[in-house]
Coordinates of C-alpha atoms in Angstrom, one line a residue:
M25 CA 31.5 -4.3 -93.2
S26 CA 31.7 -0.2 -91.4
T27 CA 34.3 1.1 -91.8
P28 CA 35.8 3.1 -88.9
Q29 CA 35.1 6.1 -89.7
A30 CA 31.5 5.2 -89.5
R31 CA 32.2 3.6 -86.7
T32 CA 33.3 7.1 -84.5
G33 CA 30.0 9.3 -86.9
R34 CA 28.1 6.4 -84.8
A35 CA 30.4 7.0 -81.0
E36 CA 30.0 10.3 -81.1
A37 CA 26.6 10.4 -81.8
A38 CA 25.5 7.4 -79.5
R39 CA 28.0 10.3 -77.5
G40 CA 26.1 13.3 -78.4
T41 CA 22.8 12.1 -77.9
L42 CA 23.2 10.5 -73.8
M43 CA 24.7 14.2 -73.1
R44 CA 21.4 15.8 -74.5
R45 CA 19.5 12.9 -71.9
R46 CA 22.3 14.1 -69.1
T47 CA 21.8 18.0 -70.4
A48 CA 17.8 17.5 -70.2
A49 CA 17.9 15.3 -67.6
V50 CA 20.1 18.9 -64.9
L51 CA 17.6 22.1 -66.6
W52 CA 14.4 19.3 -65.6
D53 CA 16.0 18.6 -62.1
A54 CA 16.6 22.8 -61.5
L55 CA 12.8 23.3 -62.8
R56 CA 11.5 20.7 -60.5
R57 CA 13.4 21.9 -57.4
E58 CA 12.3 25.5 -58.3
P59 CA 7.8 25.0 -58.5
R60 CA 6.8 28.1 -56.4
Q61 CA 9.6 30.0 -58.5
V62 CA 8.3 28.2 -61.6
V63 CA 4.7 29.1 -61.4
R64 CA 5.8 33.2 -60.4
V65 CA 7.2 32.7 -63.7
A66 CA 4.6 31.4 -65.0
C67 CA 2.0 33.8 -64.0
W68 CA 3.8 36.9 -64.6
S69 CA 4.3 35.8 -67.6
V70 CA 0.1 36.2 -68.8
V71 CA 0.8 40.1 -67.0
E72 CA 3.6 40.9 -69.3
A73 CA 3.0 38.8 -72.7
A74 CA -0.8 40.6 -71.9
P75 CA 0.4 43.4 -74.4
A76 CA 0.2 41.0 -76.8
F77 CA -3.1 40.0 -76.6
V78 CA -4.6 43.9 -76.6
I79 CA -2.3 45.5 -79.6
G80 CA -4.1 43.8 -82.4
H81 CA -7.7 45.0 -80.8
A82 CA -7.0 49.4 -80.2
I83 CA -5.7 49.5 -83.4
A84 CA -7.9 47.8 -84.5
R85 CA -10.9 49.3 -82.6
A86 CA -8.8 52.9 -82.4
I87 CA -9.2 52.7 -86.6
E88 CA -12.6 51.6 -86.7
D89 CA -14.8 52.8 -83.9
G90 CA -12.1 56.3 -83.4
F91 CA -10.6 58.3 -86.8
A92 CA -12.2 56.4 -89.6
A93 CA -15.2 57.1 -87.8
G94 CA -14.6 60.3 -87.0
R95 CA -14.6 59.7 -83.7
P96 CA -10.9 61.1 -81.8
W97 CA -10.3 60.5 -78.5
T98 CA -12.8 57.0 -79.3
G99 CA -9.2 56.4 -80.6
L100 CA -6.9 57.9 -78.2
G101 CA -8.6 56.4 -75.5
Y102 CA -8.5 52.3 -77.1
L103 CA -4.7 54.0 -77.7
A104 CA -4.6 54.8 -73.0
V105 CA -5.7 51.4 -72.8
L106 CA -3.5 50.0 -74.9
G107 CA -0.4 52.3 -72.9
G108 CA -1.6 51.6 -69.3
V109 CA -1.6 47.4 -70.5
W110 CA 2.2 48.7 -71.3
L111 CA 2.7 49.7 -68.3
V112 CA 1.4 46.8 -65.8
A113 CA 3.8 44.4 -68.2
A114 CA 6.3 46.9 -67.4
A115 CA 5.3 45.7 -63.8
G116 CA 5.3 42.0 -64.6
A117 CA 8.8 41.5 -66.0
R118 CA 10.7 42.8 -63.4
Q119 CA 9.2 40.1 -61.0
V120 CA 9.9 37.8 -64.0
V121 CA 13.2 38.4 -63.8
L122 CA 13.6 38.3 -59.7
A123 CA 11.7 34.6 -60.3
V124 CA 14.2 34.0 -63.4
A125 CA 16.9 34.8 -60.6
G126 CA 15.0 31.8 -57.6
I127 CA 15.6 28.8 -60.9
V128 CA 19.3 30.1 -61.6
E129 CA 20.6 30.7 -58.2
P130 CA 20.3 28.2 -57.1
F131 CA 20.9 26.2 -60.0
R132 CA 24.6 28.0 -60.2
D133 CA 25.1 26.9 -57.1
R134 CA 24.0 23.1 -57.1
L135 CA 26.7 23.0 -60.4
L136 CA 29.4 24.8 -58.4
T137 CA 29.0 22.0 -55.3
R138 CA 29.4 19.0 -58.6
V139 CA 32.3 20.7 -60.3
V140 CA 34.2 21.3 -57.0
G141 CA 33.0 18.2 -55.2
G142 CA 35.0 16.4 -57.9
A143 CA 38.1 18.3 -58.5
L144 CA 38.3 17.3 -55.0
R145 CA 37.5 14.2 -55.3
R146 CA 40.0 13.3 -58.5
A147 CA 42.3 15.2 -56.2
T148 CA 42.3 12.7 -53.5
S149 CA 41.4 9.6 -54.9
T150 CA 45.2 7.2 -56.4
G151 CA 46.0 8.0 -59.3
T152 CA 44.4 11.6 -60.4
R153 CA 45.4 13.1 -57.6
A154 CA 48.1 15.0 -59.8
A155 CA 48.3 15.3 -62.7
A156 CA 52.1 15.4 -64.2
P157 CA 53.1 16.7 -66.1
H158 CA 52.4 19.8 -63.4
G159 CA 49.5 17.7 -62.5
G160 CA 48.5 20.5 -59.9
E161 CA 48.0 23.1 -62.5
R162 CA 46.4 20.9 -64.7
E163 CA 43.8 20.4 -62.0
H164 CA 43.5 23.3 -61.2
A165 CA 43.2 24.7 -64.9
A166 CA 40.5 22.4 -65.0
V167 CA 38.6 23.8 -61.7
A168 CA 39.0 27.3 -63.7
R169 CA 37.4 26.0 -66.2
S170 CA 34.5 24.6 -65.1
T171 CA 33.6 27.3 -62.9
L172 CA 34.0 29.1 -65.8
Q173 CA 31.3 27.2 -67.5
V174 CA 29.7 27.2 -64.7
E175 CA 28.7 30.8 -65.2
L176 CA 28.4 30.7 -68.9
A177 CA 25.7 28.2 -67.9
R178 CA 23.6 29.8 -65.0
D179 CA 24.2 32.7 -67.4
A180 CA 22.9 31.2 -70.2
F181 CA 19.7 29.1 -68.9
A182 CA 18.6 32.3 -68.2
A183 CA 18.6 33.3 -71.2
V184 CA 16.9 30.4 -72.5
I185 CA 13.8 30.8 -69.4
T186 CA 13.3 34.0 -70.3
V187 CA 12.6 33.6 -74.6
V188 CA 11.3 30.3 -74.2
R189 CA 8.5 32.7 -71.8
T190 CA 9.0 35.3 -73.7
F191 CA 8.0 33.5 -77.6
V192 CA 5.6 30.7 -76.0
F193 CA 3.4 33.6 -73.7
T194 CA 3.1 35.6 -77.1
V195 CA 2.1 32.9 -79.4
V196 CA -0.4 32.2 -77.7
S197 CA -2.0 35.7 -77.1
V198 CA -0.7 36.6 -80.1
V199 CA -3.2 33.3 -81.5
L200 CA -5.8 34.3 -78.8
G201 CA -5.5 38.3 -80.0
M202 CA -6.2 37.5 -84.3
L203 CA -8.8 35.3 -83.3
T204 CA -11.0 36.8 -81.3
L205 CA -10.5 40.1 -83.6
F206 CA -10.3 37.7 -87.3
P207 CA -9.8 34.7 -87.0
K208 CA -9.5 34.4 -91.3
A209 CA -6.5 36.3 -90.2
L210 CA -4.4 34.0 -89.4
V211 CA -4.8 31.5 -92.2
P212 CA -1.6 34.0 -94.8
V213 CA 0.1 34.8 -90.8
L214 CA 0.5 30.5 -89.2
P215 CA 2.3 28.5 -92.1
P216 CA 5.8 30.4 -93.2
F217 CA 5.8 31.0 -89.6
A218 CA 5.0 27.2 -88.7
V219 CA 8.4 27.6 -91.3
G220 CA 10.0 29.3 -90.2
L221 CA 10.5 28.1 -86.7
G222 CA 10.4 25.6 -88.6
I223 CA 13.5 25.3 -90.3
F224 CA 15.4 26.7 -86.8
A225 CA 14.6 23.3 -85.3
A226 CA 15.8 21.6 -87.0
S227 CA 19.5 23.5 -87.5
L228 CA 19.5 23.6 -83.5
P229 CA 21.1 20.2 -82.7
V230 CA 23.1 21.1 -85.5
L231 CA 23.7 24.0 -84.0
A232 CA 25.6 22.9 -80.8
R233 CA 27.6 20.4 -82.9
R234 CA 29.5 22.8 -84.3
Q235 CA 29.8 25.2 -80.6
R236 CA 31.0 22.9 -78.5
E237 CA 33.6 21.5 -82.0
F238 CA 34.1 25.8 -82.2
I239 CA 35.4 25.1 -78.2
L240 CA 37.0 22.8 -77.9
R241 CA 39.0 23.1 -81.0
D242 CA 39.9 26.1 -78.9
E243 CA 41.1 25.5 -75.8
R244 CA 43.8 22.6 -77.7
T245 CA 45.2 26.1 -79.6
V246 CA 45.1 27.5 -76.1
E247 CA 47.1 24.7 -74.9
A248 CA 49.3 24.1 -77.7
V249 CA 50.3 26.9 -77.2
T250 CA 50.9 27.1 -73.6
T251 CA 53.5 24.3 -74.3
V252 CA 55.0 25.4 -77.5
V253 CA 55.7 29.4 -74.8
G254 CA 56.3 27.2 -71.9
G255 CA 59.0 24.7 -73.7
L256 CA 60.8 26.3 -76.1
R257 CA 64.2 25.8 -74.8
D258 CA 63.2 21.6 -74.7
I259 CA 62.2 22.9 -79.1
V260 CA 65.5 24.6 -79.4
A261 CA 67.4 22.7 -77.8
C262 CA 65.8 19.0 -79.2
G263 CA 66.1 21.0 -82.8
A264 CA 62.3 20.7 -83.1
E265 CA 61.5 24.4 -84.1
D266 CA 59.6 22.6 -87.5
R267 CA 57.7 20.2 -86.0
V268 CA 56.5 21.8 -83.6
A269 CA 55.4 24.6 -85.8
A270 CA 53.7 22.3 -87.9
A271 CA 52.1 21.0 -85.3
A272 CA 50.5 24.0 -83.9
D273 CA 49.7 25.1 -86.7
R274 CA 47.7 22.2 -87.5
Q275 CA 46.0 23.6 -84.0
V276 CA 44.6 27.0 -85.9
T277 CA 44.6 25.8 -89.1
G278 CA 41.5 23.1 -87.2
Q279 CA 39.6 25.9 -85.1
A280 CA 39.8 28.1 -88.4
A281 CA 38.1 25.4 -90.1
A282 CA 35.8 25.2 -86.9
G283 CA 34.5 28.8 -87.2
V284 CA 33.5 28.8 -90.9
D285 CA 31.2 25.4 -90.6
L286 CA 30.1 26.8 -87.7
A287 CA 29.9 30.1 -89.2
K288 CA 28.0 28.9 -92.6
V289 CA 25.1 26.7 -89.7
S290 CA 24.7 30.3 -87.7
A291 CA 23.6 31.4 -91.3
V292 CA 20.0 28.9 -90.4
R293 CA 19.3 31.1 -88.7
T294 CA 19.1 34.7 -90.7
L295 CA 16.9 32.1 -92.9
A296 CA 14.5 30.9 -90.4
L297 CA 14.3 34.8 -89.6
A298 CA 13.0 35.6 -93.3
I299 CA 10.3 33.6 -93.8
G300 CA 8.7 33.0 -89.9
A301 CA 9.2 36.6 -89.3
W302 CA 9.1 38.4 -92.2
L303 CA 7.8 36.8 -94.8
P304 CA 3.8 36.7 -92.7
V305 CA 3.7 40.8 -93.0
V306 CA 3.3 39.9 -97.0
T307 CA 1.2 36.9 -96.8
I308 CA -1.3 39.6 -94.4
L309 CA -0.5 42.4 -97.3
A310 CA -0.7 39.6 -100.4
A311 CA -4.1 38.7 -99.1
T312 CA -6.1 41.9 -97.8
P313 CA -8.9 42.0 -100.8
W314 CA -9.1 37.6 -99.8
L315 CA -9.4 39.6 -96.1
V316 CA -12.3 42.6 -97.0
R317 CA -14.4 39.9 -99.2
G318 CA -14.1 37.5 -95.8
G319 CA -15.9 41.8 -93.9
A320 CA -12.2 42.5 -92.8
G321 CA -11.7 45.8 -92.3
P322 CA -8.5 48.3 -93.1
G323 CA -8.5 48.0 -88.7
V324 CA -8.9 44.6 -88.7
V325 CA -5.2 44.4 -91.1
I326 CA -4.0 46.6 -89.8
G327 CA -4.4 44.5 -86.4
A328 CA -3.1 41.6 -87.9
L329 CA -0.1 43.3 -89.2
A330 CA 0.9 45.0 -85.3
Y331 CA 0.5 41.7 -84.0
V332 CA 3.0 40.6 -86.1
T333 CA 5.5 42.8 -86.8
Q334 CA 5.1 43.5 -83.1
S335 CA 4.3 40.8 -81.5
L336 CA 4.5 37.3 -83.1
S337 CA 8.3 38.8 -85.5
P338 CA 9.9 39.7 -82.4
A339 CA 9.5 36.8 -80.6
L340 CA 10.3 35.1 -83.2
H341 CA 13.6 36.9 -83.1
G342 CA 13.9 36.4 -79.9
L343 CA 13.7 32.8 -80.0
V344 CA 16.2 32.3 -83.4
Q345 CA 18.7 34.6 -81.0
G346 CA 18.2 32.8 -77.7
L347 CA 18.2 29.6 -78.9
G348 CA 20.3 29.8 -81.0
A349 CA 23.2 32.0 -79.0
S350 CA 22.5 31.8 -75.7
G351 CA 20.6 27.6 -76.0
V352 CA 23.5 26.6 -77.2
Q353 CA 25.5 28.3 -75.1
L354 CA 24.2 25.7 -72.4
M355 CA 24.0 22.6 -74.7
V356 CA 27.8 22.6 -74.4
S357 CA 28.4 24.7 -70.8
L358 CA 26.8 22.1 -69.1
D359 CA 28.4 19.3 -71.3
R360 CA 31.4 20.5 -70.9
I361 CA 30.9 20.0 -66.6
L362 CA 29.4 16.8 -66.8
E363 CA 31.9 15.1 -69.0
Q364 CA 34.1 16.1 -66.7
E365 CA 32.4 13.5 -64.4
D366 CA 34.4 9.7 -64.2
P367 CA 30.7 7.4 -64.8
E368 CA 32.5 4.5 -63.5
R369 CA 31.9 6.8 -59.7
E370 CA 29.2 8.4 -60.1
A371 CA 28.3 4.6 -59.7
A372 CA 30.1 4.1 -57.3
R373 CA 28.6 7.0 -55.0
D374 CA 25.6 5.5 -55.7
G375 CA 25.6 3.0 -52.9
E376 CA 27.2 3.7 -50.0
P377 CA 29.1 7.2 -48.7
D378 CA 32.1 6.4 -48.6
G379 CA 31.8 4.9 -52.7
T380 CA 31.6 1.9 -51.9
P381 CA 28.5 -0.3 -52.9
V382 CA 26.2 -1.8 -51.4
G383 CA 26.2 -5.2 -50.3
A384 CA 30.3 -5.2 -51.2
A385 CA 33.3 -5.7 -48.2
P386 CA 35.4 -2.6 -47.3
P387 CA 38.8 -2.5 -49.2
A388 CA 41.0 -3.2 -47.1
P389 CA 43.3 -1.0 -45.7
R390 CA 46.3 -0.5 -47.9
P391 CA 50.5 -1.2 -46.5
R392 CA 52.9 1.8 -46.0
L393 CA 55.7 2.2 -46.0
R394 CA 57.4 3.6 -43.0
N395 CA 60.7 2.8 -42.6
G396 CA 63.9 4.5 -44.6
P397 CA 66.0 1.9 -46.7
A398 CA 69.3 0.3 -45.8
A399 CA 72.2 2.9 -44.2
G400 CA 74.3 2.9 -47.1
G401 CA 72.6 3.0 -49.7
G402 CA 69.1 4.4 -52.6
T403 CA 66.4 2.6 -52.6
E404 CA 65.8 0.1 -55.3
I405 CA 63.4 0.8 -57.8
E406 CA 61.9 -1.5 -60.6
V407 CA 59.0 -0.8 -63.1
R408 CA 57.7 -3.3 -65.0
G409 CA 54.8 -3.1 -68.4
V410 CA 54.0 0.0 -67.0
T411 CA 51.5 1.7 -69.7
F412 CA 49.8 4.9 -68.8
A413 CA 47.7 7.6 -70.3
Y414 CA 45.6 10.6 -69.0
G415 CA 42.3 9.3 -69.8
P416 CA 40.6 5.8 -71.4
H417 CA 40.5 7.2 -74.6
A418 CA 43.6 9.0 -74.4
E419 CA 47.0 8.1 -76.1
P420 CA 49.4 6.4 -74.2
V421 CA 52.6 8.9 -72.4
I422 CA 54.4 6.1 -71.6
A423 CA 53.4 2.8 -73.1
D424 CA 55.1 -0.9 -71.4
L425 CA 57.7 0.7 -70.0
D426 CA 60.7 -2.0 -67.9
L427 CA 62.9 0.1 -66.4
A428 CA 65.7 -1.0 -63.5
V429 CA 67.3 0.9 -61.3
P430 CA 69.7 -0.4 -58.2
P431 CA 70.2 2.0 -55.2
G432 CA 72.2 4.5 -55.3
D433 CA 71.8 5.2 -58.7
H434 CA 72.8 8.5 -60.9
L435 CA 69.7 8.8 -64.1
A436 CA 69.6 11.3 -65.9
V437 CA 65.4 11.1 -67.9
V438 CA 66.1 13.3 -71.2
G439 CA 63.6 12.5 -74.3
P440 CA 61.7 16.4 -76.1
S441 CA 59.2 18.1 -74.0
G442 CA 55.3 16.1 -73.8
I443 CA 57.4 12.8 -73.8
G444 CA 56.2 12.2 -70.9
K445 CA 59.2 12.9 -68.3
S446 CA 57.5 14.4 -65.2
T447 CA 54.5 11.7 -66.4
L448 CA 57.1 8.6 -65.2
A449 CA 58.8 11.2 -62.0
A450 CA 54.7 11.5 -60.9
L451 CA 54.4 6.7 -61.6
I452 CA 57.1 6.2 -59.6
T453 CA 56.5 8.3 -56.8
G454 CA 53.0 7.6 -56.6
L455 CA 51.4 10.9 -56.8
L456 CA 49.3 8.9 -60.9
V457 CA 49.1 4.9 -60.8
P458 CA 49.5 3.2 -63.9
G459 CA 47.0 2.4 -65.8
R460 CA 48.8 -1.5 -66.6
G461 CA 52.6 -3.2 -64.8
E462 CA 53.0 -2.0 -61.4
I463 CA 56.4 0.4 -60.2
L464 CA 57.7 -1.3 -56.9
L465 CA 60.2 1.3 -54.6
D466 CA 62.1 -1.5 -52.8
G467 CA 59.5 -4.3 -53.2
V468 CA 56.7 -1.8 -52.2
P469 CA 53.9 -0.4 -55.3
A470 CA 54.6 3.3 -55.3
D471 CA 51.8 5.0 -54.3
Q472 CA 52.1 2.9 -51.1
V473 CA 54.6 4.1 -50.2
A474 CA 54.8 5.9 -47.2
P475 CA 56.2 10.2 -48.3
C476 CA 59.1 10.6 -45.9
A477 CA 61.0 7.5 -47.7
R478 CA 60.6 9.8 -51.1
V479 CA 61.2 13.5 -51.8
L480 CA 59.9 14.8 -56.0
I481 CA 61.6 18.4 -56.0
P482 CA 59.3 19.7 -58.6
Q483 CA 59.9 22.8 -62.0
E484 CA 57.7 25.6 -59.7
A485 CA 58.9 24.8 -56.4
Y486 CA 57.3 25.8 -53.2
V487 CA 58.2 28.5 -51.3
F488 CA 55.8 29.4 -48.1
R489 CA 56.2 32.5 -46.1
G490 CA 58.0 32.6 -43.1
T491 CA 61.8 32.6 -41.7
L492 CA 64.3 31.6 -43.7
L493 CA 65.0 28.9 -41.6
D494 CA 61.3 27.2 -40.9
N495 CA 61.7 26.4 -45.7
L496 CA 64.8 25.2 -44.9
A497 CA 64.0 22.4 -42.3
Y498 CA 59.9 21.8 -42.0
L499 CA 61.1 19.0 -43.3
H500 CA 63.3 17.6 -41.1
R501 CA 60.8 18.8 -38.5
A502 CA 58.8 16.6 -38.9
G503 CA 58.3 13.9 -36.2
P504 CA 61.0 12.8 -33.2
A505 CA 63.5 14.4 -34.7
G506 CA 62.6 17.9 -34.2
D507 CA 65.4 21.2 -35.4
P508 CA 68.2 20.4 -37.9
P509 CA 71.7 21.4 -36.0
R510 CA 72.7 24.5 -37.5
A511 CA 76.1 22.4 -39.0
A512 CA 73.4 20.3 -41.3
V513 CA 72.0 24.2 -42.4
D514 CA 75.1 24.9 -43.1
A515 CA 76.4 22.4 -45.0
A516 CA 73.0 22.1 -46.6
V517 CA 72.9 26.1 -47.7
D518 CA 75.9 25.8 -48.4
A519 CA 76.2 21.7 -51.0
V520 CA 73.8 23.6 -53.7
G521 CA 75.5 26.4 -53.3
M522 CA 73.0 29.4 -51.7
E523 CA 74.8 30.5 -49.4
A524 CA 74.6 34.6 -51.2
L525 CA 71.2 33.6 -50.8
V526 CA 71.3 33.8 -47.1
L527 CA 73.0 36.7 -47.1
R528 CA 71.7 38.5 -48.8
V529 CA 67.4 38.0 -47.6
G530 CA 69.7 38.7 -44.2
G531 CA 70.6 35.0 -42.3
Y532 CA 68.4 32.3 -41.7
E533 CA 65.9 34.1 -39.2
S534 CA 65.1 35.9 -41.4
E535 CA 61.5 36.4 -42.8
I536 CA 60.8 35.3 -46.1
D537 CA 58.2 36.6 -49.1
P538 CA 57.9 34.0 -51.5
G539 CA 56.4 36.8 -54.6
A540 CA 59.9 39.1 -54.0
M541 CA 61.7 36.1 -54.9
S542 CA 62.8 35.1 -58.1
A543 CA 61.6 31.0 -59.8
G544 CA 65.6 30.9 -58.8
E545 CA 65.7 31.9 -55.6
R546 CA 63.0 30.0 -54.7
Q547 CA 64.9 27.2 -56.3
L548 CA 67.6 27.0 -54.7
I549 CA 65.4 27.0 -51.5
A550 CA 63.5 24.1 -51.9
L551 CA 67.1 22.0 -53.5
A552 CA 68.4 23.1 -50.3
R553 CA 65.7 22.2 -48.0
A554 CA 65.1 18.4 -50.1
H555 CA 68.9 18.0 -48.9
L556 CA 68.7 18.9 -45.8
A557 CA 66.7 16.0 -45.0
A558 CA 68.0 13.5 -47.7
A559 CA 71.4 13.9 -45.0
R560 CA 69.8 13.7 -41.8
P561 CA 70.1 10.6 -39.5
R562 CA 68.0 7.8 -39.2
R563 CA 65.7 8.4 -35.9
P564 CA 63.3 6.6 -34.0
G565 CA 59.4 6.5 -35.1
P566 CA 56.3 4.3 -34.2
A567 CA 57.4 1.1 -37.1
G568 CA 60.9 0.9 -36.2
P569 CA 63.6 3.3 -37.1
I570 CA 62.3 6.1 -39.9
G571 CA 65.3 6.7 -42.1
P572 CA 65.7 9.7 -44.6
P573 CA 64.5 9.7 -48.3
G574 CA 65.6 6.9 -50.2
L575 CA 64.7 8.7 -52.9
T576 CA 65.4 11.9 -54.7
I577 CA 64.1 13.1 -57.8
L578 CA 64.6 16.3 -59.4
D579 CA 62.2 16.5 -61.8
E580 CA 63.5 19.8 -63.9
A581 CA 64.3 21.3 -60.4
T582 CA 66.6 23.6 -61.9
C583 CA 65.8 24.9 -64.8
H584 CA 66.1 28.1 -63.1
L585 CA 69.5 28.0 -62.5
D586 CA 72.3 28.6 -64.1
P587 CA 74.1 25.5 -65.8
A588 CA 77.5 26.3 -63.5
A589 CA 74.8 26.5 -60.8
E590 CA 72.8 23.4 -61.5
A591 CA 75.6 20.9 -61.8
R592 CA 77.1 22.0 -58.0
A593 CA 73.4 20.8 -57.3
E594 CA 72.7 18.1 -59.3
L595 CA 76.5 17.1 -57.6
A596 CA 75.3 17.8 -54.2
F597 CA 72.6 15.1 -54.1
A598 CA 74.9 12.5 -56.0
R599 CA 76.6 13.0 -54.0
L600 CA 74.9 12.2 -50.9
P601 CA 74.6 7.3 -50.6
R602 CA 70.7 7.4 -52.1
T603 CA 69.1 6.5 -55.4
L604 CA 68.8 10.4 -58.0
I605 CA 67.0 10.7 -61.0
V606 CA 66.8 13.9 -62.1
I607 CA 64.1 15.1 -65.1
A608 CA 66.7 17.1 -67.8
H609 CA 66.2 20.1 -69.0
R610 CA 69.7 20.6 -70.3
I611 CA 72.5 17.3 -71.4
S612 CA 74.8 18.5 -69.3
S613 CA 72.7 16.4 -66.7
A614 CA 73.2 13.4 -68.4
V615 CA 77.0 13.8 -68.6
R616 CA 76.7 14.0 -65.2
A617 CA 74.4 11.2 -65.3
R618 CA 76.0 7.2 -63.4
R619 CA 72.9 5.7 -66.6
V620 CA 70.4 7.6 -69.0
L621 CA 66.8 6.6 -69.8
L622 CA 66.1 8.1 -72.7
L623 CA 62.0 9.0 -73.6
D624 CA 62.0 9.4 -77.9
G625 CA 58.1 8.4 -78.1
T626 CA 58.3 5.1 -79.9
R627 CA 61.2 2.7 -78.4
V628 CA 62.8 3.1 -74.3
V629 CA 67.2 3.0 -74.2
T630 CA 69.1 3.3 -71.0
G631 CA 72.3 3.5 -71.1
T632 CA 75.9 6.0 -70.5
H633 CA 75.8 8.6 -72.4
E634 CA 78.9 7.3 -74.8
E635 CA 77.1 4.7 -75.6
L636 CA 73.7 6.7 -76.0
I637 CA 75.3 8.7 -78.9
R638 CA 76.6 5.5 -80.3
A639 CA 73.6 4.1 -80.3
A640 CA 70.4 6.3 -80.0
P641 CA 70.6 9.2 -82.9
L642 CA 67.6 10.8 -81.7
Y643 CA 70.4 11.5 -79.0
A644 CA 73.2 12.1 -80.7
D645 CA 70.9 14.7 -81.9
L646 CA 70.7 16.1 -78.7
V647 CA 73.6 16.4 -78.1
G648 CA 74.8 18.5 -80.8
H649 CA 71.9 20.9 -80.9
W650 CA 73.8 21.5 -77.4
Q651 CA 76.8 23.4 -76.1
P652 CA 79.1 22.0 -73.5
P653 CA 79.4 24.7 -71.4
D654 CA 82.3 26.1 -69.8
R655 CA 84.5 22.9 -68.5
D656 CA 87.0 25.0 -66.5
H657 CA 83.7 26.4 -64.6
V658 CA 82.1 23.1 -64.0
Q659 CA 85.0 21.1 -62.8
E660 CA 85.2 23.2 -59.5
F661 CA 82.0 21.0 -58.5
V662 CA 83.2 17.9 -59.7
P663 CA 83.8 15.5 -56.6

C-alpha cells in the first residue's frame, strides 16, 4: 500500500513531467514560428565559431612552420590570419544577436498576450472576477507577477539560445579542428569532457525543481509578511501575535531551507566544470609523451591545449552557467506562467470561439433580478451548504456554511484576520460563486442579481477625479431618476458625518483630487454615496419599478475612520429599512448589530453580542482584547 508521501511524490513527478512537456512545446513553437531567424542564427553562428576551428591550426603552424623553423614572419602571418578570423567572428556575433532578438521578441509578445488574455478571461468569468478578499488587488498582483515572469522568460530564452548555439557550434568546430590537426589528440580530451557534460545534464532536472521551490517559498514569504502587515490591528485585537509570528517564522524558515537545498545542487555545476573543462588540460599534458611518440610535434600539443583552454572550456563554462541560471529560470518562469491557465478553460476554447464546445447548445441567458425589494424591507439572504476555496487544491476558506438573514436584519461578521470574512461578502454579493451550495437573495442566485439590488463598499474606497457632487451622485443618477435632490444629498452627508469634508473641499461643485485625500476621507465619500443610493425612492424601469438597493455590505468600509465616526456611519445605514451586513474590524461594530456571525475556522456561530460572549470562547477572547470607546462619545449617535 502506497503512503500519502509516496502518492504526493508521484503526483508531483507527474506534474513536473507534464509541465516540462508543455514548456518544451512552447519553446519549440517559438522556434518553429520564426524559421528565417533560426536559419540566420545558424548561418552566422558558423561565422562566429570560425576561430574555434582555426585557433589550433594557426598556433600549431605558427610554432612549427614559423617560429621553431626560424621564420618569425611566417609565424606572425599565421597569427595575423587568426586575428582576421576573430574580426570576422565579431561581425557574425552582432548578426547573431539581431537574429536571436527576432526570435525572442515575438515569443515575449505571445506570452504577454497569453497572460493578459488569461487575466481578462478570469476577470470576466463568473466566480473569479473578484477573488476576494481584495480580489481585484490579488488579480492585479497576479498579472504583475506573471508580466515579470514574461520578461524573465524572454531574457532567459535569449540567453539559452545564445549559450546552446555557442556550445554546439564551438564543440563541432573544436572536434573538426582537432581531427584535421591530429586525430589522436581527441583521445585524452573527449572522455573527461563527456563525463563533465553528463554530470551537469543529470543535475538540471533537480536544479529546476529546487529553483522553482525556492521561488515559490519566496512568494509565500512575501504574501505572509504582506498579510501580517495588513492585518496588524486584527492580530493585536485578537491577541494572536504569537500564533501569527510562528506562522511567519515557518515561511521564513522554509524559504531559508529551500535556499540551502538550491545551493547544494548548484555546487554540482562546479564539479561538472572541473571535470569537463579543466581535467582535459591535465590529460593532454599527461598524454604528451604518447602523442609525441605518435608523431605530434610541440606545435600540435600547444594547439590542442589552445583548443581546450580557448574554445572548449569557455563553451562548456558558458553552457553550465547559462543553462544552470538562465535555463532553469526559463523553465521556472514558463512553469509559473502556464500553471495560471485553467486546463478546463483551455479545453473549452478548443471548441467554439466563445468557449462553447463544438456541437453543444449555447448557454441560456441567465435571469437578472430587475426589481428591488418590496417596500419597507430589505433583502432576504439564504446561504445553503456553501463551500468555497481559491483553487482546486486549496483548503476551503468557507466550508458547509448555512446562514439565514431575514429582510432588514443588521448582521456583523467577526473573526480573526484571513478567516474568510471578505470572501463571504464577495459570495453574498455574487462576485464569487461557491464551489458547492447556493446563495439566494430574495430567492435569486446571488451571481444573477442585478447590480442595482445591492451595494458593497470595500475597504479601499473608489473616488474619481471630478466634482464632489459627481462622486456622491453617480449611483443615484443611473436610470431615469437623474440628479438627486439637494436635500437628499445634504441628508446623506449629514447621516455619515461628512459635513466638515464638504466645507474643506469648498462645496459640492468643487473639483477633488483622490490622490490628495486621506483614506478616511475617501471612505466617507463612498459611504455617503451608498447611503444616498440606498435612500432613493422607487423609480420606473423597463421591467417594472426599480427600488433602492435592498442590501448594503460594509467590508471594513470604515476601518480608516475613528471609532466615533465609524459608529455614526454604521448607525446611519442601520436606520434605513434595508439589510445591512458589516464586516467588522472592531468589536464595537458587533455591539451595535442586532446579530453577530462569528467565523473561527472550525465552526460558525450566530447570536447576539451577549449570547456569543457566553457561548463562544473565541468571541469572548476577542471582546477581552477590545477596549470599548467612550460611551458618552458614542451615545450621541445612538437613535
